[in-house]
């Protein structure tokens, strides 16, 4: 398949309307979209990404009316979170309508819904005139793409179109919150922090998978976010030796010299840069990447979550 590259959201949306799959930018990471109501198109996403079919997709909407098209009911908790955080990097999980095909939700009776705030994403979704289900636009298991070039690296020739936008703003995926009951459960951390969610609903809790139970968010079962290089987390950069045939990313400047290094100005910059840095190290053939740990507050929670998964800690 020849992949079409365009910076015109309306041209990209035509591929969705014809049953194709399209990568598009959002404020979190690039997504790989299809019309939620077109089962064949949705199946193509799983094939292109080599994504396990038991991992449900998030539906992206451009209006409140589209939420109603997907959700069987909107709980009070969801309504409050939607009012406060939509459009933005938050996904709410609600009971789905029967019309939503099972392939989109991996057979679950719930669906994750989010309204991106990135202008190009919004224009694209409006032109699609249907909710668009989209996982991150990477090959399954690889770091999420934060630039269209990273999407091309994984998916050129496997998808119909890439909507070329700017690099994403946040760089980590959305916060996923199960709102099917009155107590919101955070299934995946993201840039909207637990503290921010609790400002709206103080009872919000983080879902911890009991060892014996299947995780609520099926995606959390699968290996994630990994570059080919081995990831090693470090608490104190002074532990690092003189020179290293390796990569380094963190907030502190180590004394050691690295083949590839990026010293981040803030934890937000770290979150924004981590996935692209992983990819850069892979392109350079770096075998190991040292990542400095950060304090687990604000977006540091989500960043540490992704770092631990990449390190398989
Ligand atoms: O920021 C994002 O969320 C990006 C952009 C493209 O929107 N999307 C994204 O999608 O990260 P993906 O498929 O890579 O991750 C979706 C996560 C997975 O962990 C999945 O298991 C979970 O959300 N999820 C989706 N639908 C769910 C549902 N109905 N119940 C529980 N978890 C769900
Ligand atoms: Mg993903």
mmCIF file of C-alpha atoms and ligand atoms in Angstrom:
data_model
loop_
_atom_site.group_PDB
_atom_site.id
_atom_site.type_symbol
_atom_site.label_atom_id
_atom_site.label_comp_id
_atom_site.label_asym_id
_atom_site.label_seq_id
_atom_site.Cartn_x
_atom_site.Cartn_y
_atom_site.Cartn_z
ATOM 1 C CA UNK A 1 0.000 0.000 0.000
ATOM 2 C CA UNK A 2 1.236 3.490 -0.825
ATOM 3 C CA UNK A 3 0.860 5.859 2.114
ATOM 4 C CA UNK A 4 -0.314 9.382 1.210
ATOM 5 C CA UNK A 5 1.304 12.252 3.138
ATOM 6 C CA UNK A 6 -0.671 15.461 3.581
ATOM 7 C CA UNK A 7 -0.922 18.428 5.926
ATOM 8 C CA UNK A 8 -4.572 19.007 4.947
ATOM 9 C CA UNK A 9 -6.971 17.615 7.573
ATOM 10 C CA UNK A 10 -9.825 17.571 5.062
ATOM 11 C CA UNK A 11 -7.876 15.457 2.577
ATOM 12 C CA UNK A 12 -6.897 13.083 5.412
ATOM 13 C CA UNK A 13 -10.527 12.814 6.566
ATOM 14 C CA UNK A 14 -11.586 11.604 3.099
ATOM 15 C CA UNK A 15 -9.596 8.419 3.683
ATOM 16 C CA UNK A 16 -11.560 7.784 6.906
ATOM 17 C CA UNK A 17 -14.849 8.250 5.046
ATOM 18 C CA UNK A 18 -13.736 5.739 2.404
ATOM 19 C CA UNK A 19 -12.965 3.084 5.038
ATOM 20 C CA UNK A 20 -9.243 3.746 5.290
ATOM 21 C CA UNK A 21 -6.902 4.230 8.255
ATOM 22 C CA UNK A 22 -5.144 7.539 8.920
ATOM 23 C CA UNK A 23 -2.453 8.655 11.379
ATOM 24 C CA UNK A 24 -3.112 12.099 12.877
ATOM 25 C CA UNK A 25 -1.521 14.357 15.503
ATOM 26 C CA UNK A 26 -3.045 15.041 18.906
ATOM 27 C CA UNK A 27 -1.655 16.932 21.913
ATOM 28 C CA UNK A 28 -0.546 13.648 23.534
ATOM 29 C CA UNK A 29 0.864 11.361 20.795
ATOM 30 C CA UNK A 30 -0.037 10.604 17.171
ATOM 31 C CA UNK A 31 -3.055 8.292 16.791
ATOM 32 C CA UNK A 32 -3.964 5.789 14.050
ATOM 33 C CA UNK A 33 -7.641 6.301 13.278
ATOM 34 C CA UNK A 34 -10.614 4.590 11.646
ATOM 35 C CA UNK A 35 -14.379 5.210 11.601
ATOM 36 C CA UNK A 36 -15.626 3.530 14.795
ATOM 37 C CA UNK A 37 -18.733 2.199 13.034
ATOM 38 C CA UNK A 38 -16.810 0.582 10.152
ATOM 39 C CA UNK A 39 -15.734 -2.855 11.428
ATOM 40 C CA UNK A 40 -13.500 -3.589 8.457
ATOM 41 C CA UNK A 41 -11.639 -0.316 8.844
ATOM 42 C CA UNK A 42 -11.202 -0.879 12.587
ATOM 43 C CA UNK A 43 -9.818 -4.356 11.937
ATOM 44 C CA UNK A 44 -7.196 -2.776 9.647
ATOM 45 C CA UNK A 45 -5.802 -0.818 12.611
ATOM 46 C CA UNK A 46 -5.053 -4.023 14.517
ATOM 47 C CA UNK A 47 -3.420 -5.524 11.438
ATOM 48 C CA UNK A 48 -1.279 -2.467 10.603
ATOM 49 C CA UNK A 49 -0.043 -2.085 14.178
ATOM 50 C CA UNK A 50 0.202 -5.828 14.834
ATOM 51 C CA UNK A 51 -1.832 -5.043 17.916
ATOM 52 C CA UNK A 52 -3.245 -7.888 20.023
ATOM 53 C CA UNK A 53 -7.001 -8.034 19.378
ATOM 54 C CA UNK A 54 -7.772 -8.074 23.119
ATOM 55 C CA UNK A 55 -6.575 -4.470 23.518
ATOM 56 C CA UNK A 56 -9.480 -1.965 23.185
ATOM 57 C CA UNK A 57 -9.256 1.352 21.319
ATOM 58 C CA UNK A 58 -10.074 4.906 22.392
ATOM 59 C CA UNK A 59 -12.760 6.771 20.432
ATOM 60 C CA UNK A 60 -11.914 10.372 19.536
ATOM 61 C CA UNK A 61 -14.792 12.838 19.264
ATOM 62 C CA UNK A 62 -15.246 16.433 18.146
ATOM 63 C CA UNK A 63 -18.513 17.177 19.952
ATOM 64 C CA UNK A 64 -20.664 16.256 22.937
ATOM 65 C CA UNK A 65 -23.268 14.797 20.524
ATOM 66 C CA UNK A 66 -20.690 12.214 19.438
ATOM 67 C CA UNK A 67 -20.192 11.141 23.076
ATOM 68 C CA UNK A 68 -23.913 10.361 23.182
ATOM 69 C CA UNK A 69 -23.542 8.333 19.953
ATOM 70 C CA UNK A 70 -21.067 6.054 21.732
ATOM 71 C CA UNK A 71 -21.970 5.910 25.418
ATOM 72 C CA UNK A 72 -25.058 4.110 26.733
ATOM 73 C CA UNK A 73 -25.161 6.523 29.640
ATOM 74 C CA UNK A 74 -23.030 9.315 31.054
ATOM 75 C CA UNK A 75 -22.504 9.008 34.810
ATOM 76 C CA UNK A 76 -22.375 12.110 37.001
ATOM 77 C CA UNK A 77 -18.668 11.474 37.565
ATOM 78 C CA UNK A 78 -18.013 11.397 33.826
ATOM 79 C CA UNK A 79 -20.076 14.508 33.246
ATOM 80 C CA UNK A 80 -18.060 16.464 35.796
ATOM 81 C CA UNK A 81 -14.725 15.303 34.388
ATOM 82 C CA UNK A 82 -15.859 16.004 30.827
ATOM 83 C CA UNK A 83 -16.970 19.530 31.774
ATOM 84 C CA UNK A 84 -13.609 20.243 33.385
ATOM 85 C CA UNK A 85 -11.127 18.470 31.080
ATOM 86 C CA UNK A 86 -12.624 18.128 27.581
ATOM 87 C CA UNK A 87 -11.144 18.931 25.136
ATOM 88 C CA UNK A 88 -7.825 17.672 26.507
ATOM 89 C CA UNK A 89 -5.627 14.706 27.408
ATOM 90 C CA UNK A 90 -8.282 12.748 29.342
ATOM 91 C CA UNK A 91 -10.047 9.525 28.304
ATOM 92 C CA UNK A 92 -13.237 8.568 30.139
ATOM 93 C CA UNK A 93 -14.409 4.947 30.043
ATOM 94 C CA UNK A 94 -18.200 4.511 29.929
ATOM 95 C CA UNK A 95 -20.683 1.737 29.102
ATOM 96 C CA UNK A 96 -20.969 1.524 25.329
ATOM 97 C CA UNK A 97 -24.006 1.512 23.105
ATOM 98 C CA UNK A 98 -24.800 -1.730 21.295
ATOM 99 C CA UNK A 99 -24.196 0.045 17.958
ATOM 100 C CA UNK A 100 -20.482 0.333 18.746
ATOM 101 C CA UNK A 101 -18.871 -2.739 17.172
ATOM 102 C CA UNK A 102 -17.106 -5.207 19.467
ATOM 103 C CA UNK A 103 -13.932 -5.072 17.407
ATOM 104 C CA UNK A 104 -13.395 -1.454 18.550
ATOM 105 C CA UNK A 105 -13.601 -2.303 22.243
ATOM 106 C CA UNK A 106 -12.046 -5.768 22.093
ATOM 107 C CA UNK A 107 -15.354 -7.267 23.172
ATOM 108 C CA UNK A 108 -15.706 -5.110 26.310
ATOM 109 C CA UNK A 109 -19.086 -3.545 27.110
ATOM 110 C CA UNK A 110 -17.328 -0.237 27.780
ATOM 111 C CA UNK A 111 -15.641 2.336 25.563
ATOM 112 C CA UNK A 112 -12.894 4.907 26.183
ATOM 113 C CA UNK A 113 -13.770 8.366 24.833
ATOM 114 C CA UNK A 114 -11.616 11.436 24.443
ATOM 115 C CA UNK A 115 -11.834 14.847 22.766
ATOM 116 C CA UNK A 116 -8.377 16.055 21.689
ATOM 117 C CA UNK A 117 -7.633 19.758 22.069
ATOM 118 C CA UNK A 118 -4.985 19.951 19.315
ATOM 119 C CA UNK A 119 -6.363 22.251 16.600
ATOM 120 C CA UNK A 120 -5.411 20.001 13.655
ATOM 121 C CA UNK A 121 -6.935 16.960 15.377
ATOM 122 C CA UNK A 122 -10.142 18.895 15.951
ATOM 123 C CA UNK A 123 -10.341 20.005 12.303
ATOM 124 C CA UNK A 124 -9.645 16.455 11.150
ATOM 125 C CA UNK A 125 -12.327 14.964 13.424
ATOM 126 C CA UNK A 126 -14.909 17.518 12.337
ATOM 127 C CA UNK A 127 -14.205 16.677 8.703
ATOM 128 C CA UNK A 128 -14.501 12.927 9.470
ATOM 129 C CA UNK A 129 -18.050 13.599 10.760
ATOM 130 C CA UNK A 130 -17.907 10.403 12.843
ATOM 131 C CA UNK A 131 -16.114 9.343 16.022
ATOM 132 C CA UNK A 132 -12.701 7.932 15.166
ATOM 133 C CA UNK A 133 -11.163 5.088 17.155
ATOM 134 C CA UNK A 134 -7.405 5.395 17.423
ATOM 135 C CA UNK A 135 -4.611 3.758 19.364
ATOM 136 C CA UNK A 136 -1.166 5.359 19.322
ATOM 137 C CA UNK A 137 0.246 5.209 15.767
ATOM 138 C CA UNK A 138 3.230 2.956 16.441
ATOM 139 C CA UNK A 139 3.902 -0.705 15.795
ATOM 140 C CA UNK A 140 2.672 -2.572 18.858
ATOM 141 C CA UNK A 141 5.278 -2.551 21.624
ATOM 142 C CA UNK A 142 7.322 0.354 20.174
ATOM 143 C CA UNK A 143 7.482 3.817 21.769
ATOM 144 C CA UNK A 144 4.453 5.994 20.942
ATOM 145 C CA UNK A 145 5.125 8.458 18.089
ATOM 146 C CA UNK A 146 5.345 12.160 18.870
ATOM 147 C CA UNK A 147 6.198 13.291 15.305
ATOM 148 C CA UNK A 148 4.830 12.305 11.897
ATOM 149 C CA UNK A 149 8.318 11.093 10.981
ATOM 150 C CA UNK A 150 8.167 8.574 13.852
ATOM 151 C CA UNK A 151 4.807 7.359 12.518
ATOM 152 C CA UNK A 152 6.353 6.950 9.053
ATOM 153 C CA UNK A 153 9.250 4.970 10.525
ATOM 154 C CA UNK A 154 6.816 2.340 11.872
ATOM 155 C CA UNK A 155 3.845 2.451 9.500
ATOM 156 C CA UNK A 156 4.842 3.750 6.041
ATOM 157 C CA UNK A 157 3.315 1.401 3.472
ATOM 158 C CA UNK A 158 0.963 -0.142 6.068
ATOM 159 C CA UNK A 159 -1.632 2.669 6.343
ATOM 160 C CA UNK A 160 -3.561 4.876 3.907
ATOM 161 C CA UNK A 161 -2.509 8.333 5.021
ATOM 162 C CA UNK A 162 -0.374 10.321 7.455
ATOM 163 C CA UNK A 163 -1.664 13.765 8.438
ATOM 164 C CA UNK A 164 1.543 15.734 8.918
ATOM 165 C CA UNK A 165 1.255 18.095 11.864
ATOM 166 C CA UNK A 166 3.620 19.501 14.451
ATOM 167 C CA UNK A 167 5.345 17.457 17.102
ATOM 168 C CA UNK A 168 2.913 16.673 19.914
ATOM 169 C CA UNK A 169 2.800 18.984 22.921
ATOM 170 C CA UNK A 170 2.699 16.589 25.856
ATOM 171 C CA UNK A 171 4.463 13.486 24.557
ATOM 172 C CA UNK A 172 2.768 10.939 26.850
ATOM 173 C CA UNK A 173 -0.621 9.296 26.283
ATOM 174 C CA UNK A 174 -3.853 10.508 27.887
ATOM 175 C CA UNK A 175 -4.959 9.767 31.435
ATOM 176 C CA UNK A 176 -7.532 6.927 31.264
ATOM 177 C CA UNK A 177 -10.299 7.018 33.902
ATOM 178 C CA UNK A 178 -13.017 4.390 34.325
ATOM 179 C CA UNK A 179 -16.221 6.344 35.030
ATOM 180 C CA UNK A 180 -18.699 3.462 34.887
ATOM 181 C CA UNK A 181 -19.328 3.792 38.630
ATOM 182 C CA UNK A 182 -19.522 6.884 40.842
ATOM 183 C CA UNK A 183 -15.950 6.387 42.056
ATOM 184 C CA UNK A 184 -13.621 7.183 39.147
ATOM 185 C CA UNK A 185 -10.746 4.724 38.753
ATOM 186 C CA UNK A 186 -7.524 5.858 37.112
ATOM 187 C CA UNK A 187 -6.521 3.009 34.792
ATOM 188 C CA UNK A 188 -3.557 4.741 33.150
ATOM 189 C CA UNK A 189 -1.716 7.821 34.400
ATOM 190 C CA UNK A 190 -1.138 10.751 32.047
ATOM 191 C CA UNK A 191 -0.596 14.480 32.099
ATOM 192 C CA UNK A 192 -3.864 15.100 33.939
ATOM 193 C CA UNK A 193 -2.733 14.142 37.403
ATOM 194 C CA UNK A 194 -4.547 12.405 40.235
ATOM 195 C CA UNK A 195 -4.453 15.713 42.151
ATOM 196 C CA UNK A 196 -6.244 17.495 39.285
ATOM 197 C CA UNK A 197 -8.878 14.749 39.030
ATOM 198 C CA UNK A 198 -9.445 14.927 42.793
ATOM 199 C CA UNK A 199 -10.066 18.658 42.573
ATOM 200 C CA UNK A 200 -13.202 17.702 40.615
ATOM 201 C CA UNK A 201 -14.012 14.362 42.308
ATOM 202 C CA UNK A 202 -12.195 13.901 45.630
ATOM 203 C CA UNK A 203 -13.081 10.178 45.754
ATOM 204 C CA UNK A 204 -11.018 9.356 42.619
ATOM 205 C CA UNK A 205 -8.674 6.402 43.173
ATOM 206 C CA UNK A 206 -5.889 4.756 41.228
ATOM 207 C CA UNK A 207 -6.728 1.257 40.116
ATOM 208 C CA UNK A 208 -4.145 -1.250 41.337
ATOM 209 C CA UNK A 209 -4.236 -4.637 39.670
ATOM 210 C CA UNK A 210 -4.454 -7.367 42.287
ATOM 211 C CA UNK A 211 -1.894 -10.075 41.356
ATOM 212 C CA UNK A 212 -4.677 -12.572 40.823
ATOM 213 C CA UNK A 213 -6.902 -10.448 38.606
ATOM 214 C CA UNK A 214 -6.861 -9.576 34.927
ATOM 215 C CA UNK A 215 -6.036 -5.848 34.612
ATOM 216 C CA UNK A 216 -9.029 -3.572 34.032
ATOM 217 C CA UNK A 217 -7.189 -1.801 31.233
ATOM 218 C CA UNK A 218 -6.207 -4.659 28.967
ATOM 219 C CA UNK A 219 -3.412 -2.624 27.375
ATOM 220 C CA UNK A 220 -1.542 -2.702 30.654
ATOM 221 C CA UNK A 221 -0.985 -6.452 30.212
ATOM 222 C CA UNK A 222 1.084 -5.959 27.106
ATOM 223 C CA UNK A 223 4.715 -4.968 26.772
ATOM 224 C CA UNK A 224 4.892 -1.268 26.042
ATOM 225 C CA UNK A 225 6.865 1.751 25.054
ATOM 226 C CA UNK A 226 10.094 -0.138 24.522
ATOM 227 C CA UNK A 227 13.001 0.847 22.356
ATOM 228 C CA UNK A 228 15.276 -1.956 21.178
ATOM 229 C CA UNK A 229 17.930 -0.717 23.623
ATOM 230 C CA UNK A 230 17.908 -1.943 27.212
ATOM 231 C CA UNK A 231 16.494 0.634 29.649
ATOM 232 C CA UNK A 232 18.212 1.133 32.998
ATOM 233 C CA UNK A 233 16.669 3.457 35.592
ATOM 234 C CA UNK A 234 19.070 5.401 37.812
ATOM 235 C CA UNK A 235 18.315 7.273 41.013
ATOM 236 C CA UNK A 236 21.616 9.158 41.247
ATOM 237 C CA UNK A 237 23.620 10.126 38.147
ATOM 238 C CA UNK A 238 26.833 10.067 40.195
ATOM 239 C CA UNK A 239 26.608 6.261 40.058
ATOM 240 C CA UNK A 240 27.340 6.410 36.337
ATOM 241 C CA UNK A 241 30.914 5.632 35.203
ATOM 242 C CA UNK A 242 33.364 7.732 33.177
ATOM 243 C CA UNK A 243 32.280 7.084 29.583
ATOM 244 C CA UNK A 244 29.444 4.957 28.365
ATOM 245 C CA UNK A 245 28.633 3.517 24.949
ATOM 246 C CA UNK A 246 25.054 4.268 25.857
ATOM 247 C CA UNK A 247 22.346 6.904 25.978
ATOM 248 C CA UNK A 248 21.340 9.117 28.884
ATOM 249 C CA UNK A 249 18.205 11.163 29.546
ATOM 250 C CA UNK A 250 17.318 12.957 32.738
ATOM 251 C CA UNK A 251 17.144 16.227 34.634
ATOM 252 C CA UNK A 252 20.723 16.184 36.008
ATOM 253 C CA UNK A 253 23.930 16.455 34.032
ATOM 254 C CA UNK A 254 26.096 13.383 34.673
ATOM 255 C CA UNK A 255 29.890 13.684 34.756
ATOM 256 C CA UNK A 256 30.122 10.753 32.353
ATOM 257 C CA UNK A 257 30.052 11.253 28.563
ATOM 258 C CA UNK A 258 27.407 9.388 26.548
ATOM 259 C CA UNK A 259 26.973 8.500 22.893
ATOM 260 C CA UNK A 260 23.571 10.205 22.949
ATOM 261 C CA UNK A 261 22.375 12.387 25.792
ATOM 262 C CA UNK A 262 19.561 14.759 26.535
ATOM 263 C CA UNK A 263 19.434 16.885 29.663
ATOM 264 C CA UNK A 264 15.842 17.991 30.162
ATOM 265 C CA UNK A 265 15.019 21.472 31.465
ATOM 266 C CA UNK A 266 11.871 20.364 33.338
ATOM 267 C CA UNK A 267 9.945 17.180 34.039
ATOM 268 C CA UNK A 268 7.448 18.310 31.362
ATOM 269 C CA UNK A 269 10.326 18.538 28.875
ATOM 270 C CA UNK A 270 11.416 15.033 29.968
ATOM 271 C CA UNK A 271 7.888 13.651 29.356
ATOM 272 C CA UNK A 272 7.727 15.470 26.027
ATOM 273 C CA UNK A 273 11.086 14.096 24.856
ATOM 274 C CA UNK A 274 11.263 10.545 26.206
ATOM 275 C CA UNK A 275 9.692 8.576 23.331
ATOM 276 C CA UNK A 276 11.564 10.488 20.617
ATOM 277 C CA UNK A 277 14.814 10.027 22.556
ATOM 278 C CA UNK A 278 14.195 6.255 22.685
ATOM 279 C CA UNK A 279 13.720 6.266 18.922
ATOM 280 C CA UNK A 280 16.810 8.414 18.341
ATOM 281 C CA UNK A 281 18.903 5.957 20.376
ATOM 282 C CA UNK A 282 17.510 3.048 18.350
ATOM 283 C CA UNK A 283 18.396 4.804 15.086
ATOM 284 C CA UNK A 284 21.953 5.289 16.385
ATOM 285 C CA UNK A 285 22.161 1.620 17.392
ATOM 286 C CA UNK A 286 22.719 2.443 21.079
ATOM 287 C CA UNK A 287 22.491 -0.744 23.168
ATOM 288 C CA UNK A 288 21.504 0.709 26.551
ATOM 289 C CA UNK A 289 19.775 3.869 27.755
ATOM 290 C CA UNK A 290 20.145 5.218 31.292
ATOM 291 C CA UNK A 291 17.083 7.144 32.444
ATOM 292 C CA UNK A 292 17.131 9.245 35.563
ATOM 293 C CA UNK A 293 14.206 8.624 37.917
ATOM 294 C CA UNK A 294 11.974 11.594 38.758
ATOM 295 C CA UNK A 295 9.783 12.495 41.704
ATOM 296 C CA UNK A 296 6.337 10.925 41.409
ATOM 297 C CA UNK A 297 4.094 13.935 41.400
ATOM 298 C CA UNK A 298 2.195 15.689 38.621
ATOM 299 C CA UNK A 299 3.267 14.351 35.237
ATOM 300 C CA UNK A 300 6.192 12.596 36.996
ATOM 301 C CA UNK A 301 3.748 9.807 37.897
ATOM 302 C CA UNK A 302 2.973 9.089 34.233
ATOM 303 C CA UNK A 303 6.601 9.462 33.201
ATOM 304 C CA UNK A 304 7.798 6.982 35.851
ATOM 305 C CA UNK A 305 5.014 4.593 34.794
ATOM 306 C CA UNK A 306 6.258 4.622 31.177
ATOM 307 C CA UNK A 307 9.913 4.363 32.249
ATOM 308 C CA UNK A 308 9.194 1.351 34.474
ATOM 309 C CA UNK A 309 7.298 -0.398 31.705
ATOM 310 C CA UNK A 310 10.110 0.253 29.241
ATOM 311 C CA UNK A 311 12.610 -1.096 31.799
ATOM 312 C CA UNK A 312 10.240 -3.990 32.593
ATOM 313 C CA UNK A 313 10.703 -3.314 36.307
HETATM 314 O O1 LIG B 1 -3.361 9.915 24.317
HETATM 315 C C1 LIG B 1 -3.883 8.840 23.969
HETATM 316 O O2 LIG B 1 -4.666 8.232 24.698
HETATM 317 C C2 LIG B 1 -3.513 8.304 22.584
HETATM 318 C C3 LIG B 1 -4.022 9.273 21.538
HETATM 319 C C4 LIG B 1 -3.849 8.763 20.147
HETATM 320 O O3 LIG B 1 -5.354 9.571 21.796
HETATM 321 N N1 LIG B 1 -4.057 6.988 22.402
HETATM 322 C C5 LIG B 1 -3.557 5.899 23.033
HETATM 323 O O4 LIG B 1 -4.178 4.720 22.690
HETATM 324 O O5 LIG B 1 -2.622 5.936 23.807
HETATM 325 P P1 LIG B 1 -3.615 3.274 23.029
HETATM 326 O O6 LIG B 1 -4.514 2.345 22.330
HETATM 327 O O7 LIG B 1 -2.191 3.206 22.727
HETATM 328 O O8 LIG B 1 -3.886 3.116 24.560
HETATM 329 C C6 LIG B 1 -5.208 3.014 25.023
HETATM 330 C C7 LIG B 1 -5.236 2.532 26.452
HETATM 331 C C8 LIG B 1 -4.865 1.065 26.546
HETATM 332 O O9 LIG B 1 -4.133 0.846 27.734
HETATM 333 C C9 LIG B 1 -6.237 0.389 26.582
HETATM 334 O O10 LIG B 1 -6.200 -0.868 27.188
HETATM 335 C C10 LIG B 1 -7.047 1.403 27.393
HETATM 336 O O11 LIG B 1 -6.564 2.652 26.960
HETATM 337 N N2 LIG B 1 -8.473 1.308 27.088
HETATM 338 C C11 LIG B 1 -9.100 1.617 25.940
HETATM 339 N N3 LIG B 1 -10.411 1.332 26.002
HETATM 340 C C12 LIG B 1 -10.643 0.844 27.243
HETATM 341 C C13 LIG B 1 -11.798 0.358 27.933
HETATM 342 N N4 LIG B 1 -12.985 0.303 27.357
HETATM 343 N N5 LIG B 1 -11.645 -0.086 29.201
HETATM 344 C C14 LIG B 1 -10.435 -0.032 29.787
HETATM 345 N N6 LIG B 1 -9.308 0.394 29.204
HETATM 346 C C15 LIG B 1 -9.401 0.833 27.943
HETATM 347 MG MG1 LIG B 2 -0.208 2.682 22.580
#
